[in-house]
XYZ file of C-alpha atoms in Angstrom:
332
model
C -0.132 -0.018 0.218
C 1.397 3.277 -1.103
C 1.980 5.904 1.725
C 0.520 9.219 0.909
C 1.236 12.408 2.968
C -0.121 15.690 2.145
C -0.436 19.271 4.049
C -2.840 21.781 3.825
C -2.895 24.736 6.194
C -6.268 26.580 6.652
C -7.554 29.734 8.504
C -11.285 30.887 8.958
C -14.003 33.186 6.713
C -14.746 34.609 2.973
C -13.037 34.013 -0.565
C -11.517 35.788 -3.600
C -8.297 35.973 -4.878
C -5.123 33.265 -5.594
C -1.437 33.449 -5.274
C 1.242 30.864 -5.837
C 5.014 30.251 -6.325
C 5.243 26.392 -7.154
C 3.490 25.163 -10.171
C 4.699 21.923 -12.038
C 1.180 20.423 -12.549
C -0.919 20.196 -15.690
C -3.141 23.174 -16.463
C -6.077 20.939 -16.096
C -5.177 19.538 -12.849
C -4.409 23.080 -11.528
C -7.895 24.251 -12.680
C -9.466 21.239 -10.974
C -7.531 21.998 -7.591
C -8.114 25.681 -7.622
C -11.840 25.503 -8.466
C -12.430 22.928 -5.829
C -10.712 24.808 -3.020
C -12.439 28.129 -4.066
C -15.650 26.465 -3.772
C -15.043 24.728 -0.559
C -13.853 28.066 1.248
C -16.836 29.902 -0.194
C -19.247 27.102 0.950
C -17.756 27.183 4.475
C -16.968 30.783 4.909
C -13.453 30.199 5.203
C -11.243 33.491 5.218
C -8.074 32.123 3.454
C -6.404 28.842 3.020
C -2.849 27.664 1.606
C -1.668 24.175 0.441
C 1.496 22.695 -0.692
C 1.569 19.326 -2.585
C 4.702 17.372 -2.793
C 5.600 14.617 -5.440
C 8.696 12.668 -6.259
C 11.020 14.633 -3.782
C 9.877 18.494 -4.410
C 7.096 20.666 -4.134
C 4.998 20.618 -7.288
C 2.295 22.774 -6.448
C 1.626 25.370 -3.760
C -1.259 27.945 -3.534
C -3.130 30.691 -1.579
C -6.850 31.069 -1.649
C -9.058 34.063 -0.236
C -7.428 36.313 2.436
C -5.038 36.239 5.253
C -6.244 39.555 6.334
C -9.711 40.672 5.045
C -9.798 44.237 6.705
C -6.511 45.475 5.022
C -7.286 43.225 1.765
C -4.145 41.076 2.357
C -4.720 38.203 0.018
C -3.575 34.480 1.146
C -0.545 33.000 -0.374
C 1.569 29.826 0.021
C 3.765 32.011 2.250
C 0.851 33.087 4.407
C 1.499 32.367 8.268
C -0.793 30.264 10.349
C -0.724 28.484 13.598
C -0.597 24.755 12.873
C -1.772 23.647 16.412
C -1.535 20.062 17.290
C 0.541 19.395 14.090
C 3.279 20.659 16.388
C 3.067 17.340 18.211
C 5.056 15.580 15.413
C 7.878 18.014 15.794
C 8.018 17.063 19.655
C 7.875 13.275 18.847
C 10.673 13.660 16.387
C 12.762 15.670 18.994
C 12.204 12.789 21.612
C 13.450 10.299 19.053
C 16.497 12.451 18.245
C 17.341 12.688 21.825
C 16.939 8.746 22.228
C 19.305 8.357 19.202
C 21.592 10.379 21.053
C 21.632 8.255 24.059
C 20.044 11.225 26.323
C 16.907 9.218 27.087
C 14.584 6.096 26.062
C 11.093 6.114 25.282
C 10.961 2.671 27.515
C 11.900 4.947 30.564
C 9.696 6.740 32.921
C 9.292 10.438 32.694
C 10.233 10.699 36.256
C 14.014 9.943 35.352
C 13.829 13.377 33.477
C 11.222 15.124 35.694
C 11.656 13.797 39.084
C 9.411 16.375 40.888
C 6.394 14.997 38.868
C 4.418 12.965 41.587
C 0.711 12.620 40.610
C -1.666 10.764 42.898
C -2.043 7.023 41.791
C -5.417 5.339 42.803
C -4.764 2.206 40.882
C -3.521 -1.076 42.394
C -1.741 -1.996 39.256
C 1.981 -0.884 38.669
C 1.675 2.597 37.178
C 4.865 3.774 35.669
C 4.305 7.002 33.499
C 6.582 6.127 30.266
C 7.754 8.342 27.762
C 6.402 6.128 24.770
C 2.843 6.241 26.785
C 2.830 9.976 26.735
C 3.836 9.836 22.829
C 0.782 7.689 22.040
C -1.752 9.159 24.256
C -2.245 6.269 26.474
C -0.464 7.676 29.581
C -3.344 7.960 31.909
C -2.624 11.740 32.106
C -5.770 14.430 32.321
C -6.201 15.869 28.814
C -5.460 19.279 30.032
C -4.953 21.572 32.745
C -7.346 24.335 31.627
C -6.347 27.011 34.120
C -3.642 28.915 32.462
C -3.530 26.875 29.201
C -4.540 29.831 26.809
C -3.397 33.324 28.273
C -1.774 36.456 26.896
C 0.905 35.666 29.779
C 0.641 31.946 30.292
C 2.334 30.207 33.510
C 5.341 28.065 33.245
C 5.739 24.394 32.780
C 6.738 24.331 36.485
C 3.496 25.629 37.337
C 1.675 23.049 35.390
C 3.758 20.269 37.170
C 2.470 21.609 40.518
C -0.918 21.412 39.601
C -0.620 17.851 38.145
C 0.831 16.860 41.464
C -2.671 17.558 42.727
C -4.338 15.417 40.311
C -5.073 11.814 40.014
C -4.402 9.727 37.197
C -7.510 9.232 34.780
C -6.402 5.803 33.985
C -3.523 3.338 34.299
C -0.843 3.831 31.840
C -0.898 1.899 28.510
C -4.688 1.046 29.390
C -6.779 3.559 27.218
C -6.284 6.067 24.337
C -7.136 9.499 25.645
C -5.510 12.538 23.872
C -3.476 14.686 26.309
C -2.113 18.101 25.456
C -0.536 18.266 29.004
C 1.335 15.069 28.299
C 2.954 16.871 25.353
C 3.793 19.748 27.394
C 5.813 17.497 29.637
C 7.622 16.121 26.826
C 8.483 19.622 25.896
C 10.035 20.074 29.195
C 12.011 16.957 28.810
C 13.432 18.307 25.622
C 14.514 21.407 27.065
C 16.088 19.883 30.195
C 18.217 17.357 28.024
C 19.088 19.456 25.495
C 19.827 22.617 27.719
C 17.798 24.908 25.102
C 14.620 26.287 25.450
C 11.854 24.127 23.279
C 11.661 26.962 20.771
C 15.283 27.220 20.440
C 15.736 23.357 20.031
C 13.093 23.159 17.268
C 14.604 26.050 15.456
C 18.090 24.674 15.420
C 17.129 20.968 14.700
C 14.084 21.439 12.431
C 13.611 24.979 10.939
C 17.197 25.631 10.131
C 18.095 22.486 8.503
C 14.926 22.151 6.514
C 14.837 25.929 5.206
C 11.804 26.530 7.065
C 12.760 30.160 7.359
C 9.306 31.706 8.060
C 8.223 29.119 10.858
C 8.527 30.235 14.452
C 7.074 29.510 17.750
C 7.018 32.763 19.625
C 8.248 36.211 18.662
C 7.360 36.326 15.077
C 3.717 37.947 15.667
C 0.435 36.348 15.677
C -1.505 36.202 12.298
C -4.888 37.441 12.299
C -7.390 34.636 12.361
C -11.219 34.864 12.260
C -13.936 33.247 14.775
C -17.543 33.944 14.185
C -16.826 36.228 11.317
C -14.790 38.556 13.315
C -10.938 39.174 13.169
C -9.550 37.512 16.179
C -5.997 37.647 17.545
C -5.445 34.418 19.469
C -3.691 34.417 23.084
C -0.591 32.616 23.703
C -0.641 28.834 24.392
C 1.130 27.419 27.470
C 1.718 24.070 25.945
C 4.179 25.450 23.399
C 5.249 21.963 22.479
C 1.665 20.452 21.996
C 0.558 23.521 19.816
C 2.079 26.613 19.091
C 4.275 26.341 15.889
C 3.474 28.951 13.394
C 4.318 28.090 9.598
C 3.305 28.328 6.133
C 2.472 25.641 3.180
C 5.851 26.094 1.680
C 7.633 25.158 4.937
C 5.438 22.573 5.804
C 5.884 21.093 2.256
C 9.735 20.930 3.318
C 8.786 19.236 6.436
C 6.570 16.502 4.555
C 9.521 16.128 2.009
C 11.847 15.062 4.868
C 9.334 12.573 6.387
C 8.682 11.040 2.865
C 12.717 10.852 2.263
C 13.268 8.774 5.480
C 14.124 11.501 7.699
C 16.459 13.440 5.221
C 16.156 16.695 3.027
C 18.835 18.270 0.747
C 21.700 16.324 2.563
C 20.667 17.192 5.920
C 19.896 14.182 8.198
C 17.279 15.049 10.500
C 16.254 11.741 12.178
C 17.274 7.947 10.985
C 14.737 5.800 9.250
C 14.295 3.333 11.731
C 13.303 6.106 14.235
C 10.778 7.433 11.857
C 9.463 3.859 11.273
C 9.105 3.607 14.881
C 7.081 6.794 14.801
C 4.939 5.561 12.010
C 4.387 2.187 13.418
C 0.924 1.518 15.200
C 1.952 1.402 18.748
C -1.273 0.786 20.516
C -2.779 -2.132 19.046
C -2.183 -4.150 22.289
C -3.963 -1.186 24.247
C -7.206 -2.660 25.723
C -9.338 0.460 24.979
C -7.686 1.702 21.735
C -11.157 2.285 19.853
C -9.549 0.827 16.657
C -7.427 3.861 16.211
C -3.681 3.501 15.135
C -1.232 5.901 16.869
C 2.429 5.826 16.482
C 4.745 8.461 18.231
C 3.358 11.942 17.228
C 1.497 10.378 14.171
C -1.604 8.550 13.315
C -2.497 6.133 10.641
C -5.726 5.878 8.779
C -6.887 3.907 5.756
C -9.270 5.668 3.187
C -10.484 5.005 -0.110
C -10.299 7.797 -2.907
C -12.742 7.524 -5.721
C -11.492 8.428 -9.289
C -14.071 7.991 -11.841
C -14.814 4.591 -11.953
C -11.640 3.336 -9.855
C -11.308 3.153 -6.130
C -7.675 3.703 -4.768
C -6.998 2.350 -1.120
C -4.476 4.480 0.437
C -2.942 5.015 3.939
C -2.728 8.518 5.472
C 0.090 9.119 8.063
C 0.156 12.404 9.512
C -1.322 14.916 12.444
C -4.034 17.574 12.371
C -4.007 20.790 14.413
C -6.955 22.832 15.389
C -6.853 26.198 17.598
C -9.635 28.642 17.691
C -9.164 30.098 14.436
C -6.712 28.171 12.677
C -6.703 24.368 11.218
C -3.812 22.440 9.932
C -3.162 18.817 8.389
C-alpha cells in the first residue's frame, strides 16, 4: 500500500483571489484543484487557505486562496503564516526520537527519570509507571489538559503545570486507554528542554527549522497572524503548551517538512532523523492497548486507511500525519 502524506494549512471566513509560487502540474489539474478549494472555502465561509503538494522529492504545487487579512485586503499566499496547532506534536515526537538516538533518553523509561518532581496521585492498584512512550501515544493516563492558564496572554510556566498535576490523580492506568493529552506533550517539551539545555523554541529552530529551510516558521516572537472567529478578526492569545500546539508556519515550509518525512528523515543532504526512528514513529504502537477504539497511533503520528474515488476506480490509501486546530486556525 502506498503511503500518501500531504499538507494543507487553513484559516477561517470569505474568498476571492489566488496566489502561488510552485506550479509543475498540468493546467487541467491546476484548474480542478483551484476550483475545488475556491468552492469549498466559499461554502464553509473560510477567510483563507494555503496548500502545498509534494511529489517525487519536491513541491510541485503550492497555492493560496482567499485572504490572510480581510480588513487590510491582504490575499492569502502559499507563504501566509498560520498556527498549525497540534501538528506541532509531530515535531515534539521527532525531538524525543532524536534525543533517544543521542543516548540521552529512552522512550521505555519513566518520565520521572527526567522530571523527578512530577508526583501525581495514583489510585490504581496495578503498577503505574508513566513512560515516555505512553505519553507519545496518548495512552499515559494523564488528564487531557490543565485548563487554567492553558490559553493566556501571559501563560504560566511548565513548572506551574507540574505543581498542578501533582494535585491530580491519573485518569486511567498507563498503557490502558487511548485518551488525547495536550498536557502530556507539554511535559515532553520540558524533557526536551532539560536534556538539550535549550528552550523548546530554540531546540526546534536549531534541529528542524534551520536545516529544513523552514525560514518563515517560528514558535514565539514572530507575531500572531490574524484569525477569524464567528466572522470577526481575532488575535489568538498565547498557548502554555508550546510543544503541544504553538508552531507557526506556512504551506511551503511545511512542504519541506513533509518531504523530509517522505525521504526517510533527510532533506537536501541534512539528516534530521534516522529511517529506523521514523519507522517507529509511523508504526501503530497501540494495537495491544485494551481501549484503543480501533485507532492507530504511533509517536506523534496517526494512521488511517481511506478510499479515494477517481471516476470509476477506487484507490485504497494509507494516510499518516497529524492534524491541528486552534480557535481560528486549522492544519493537516
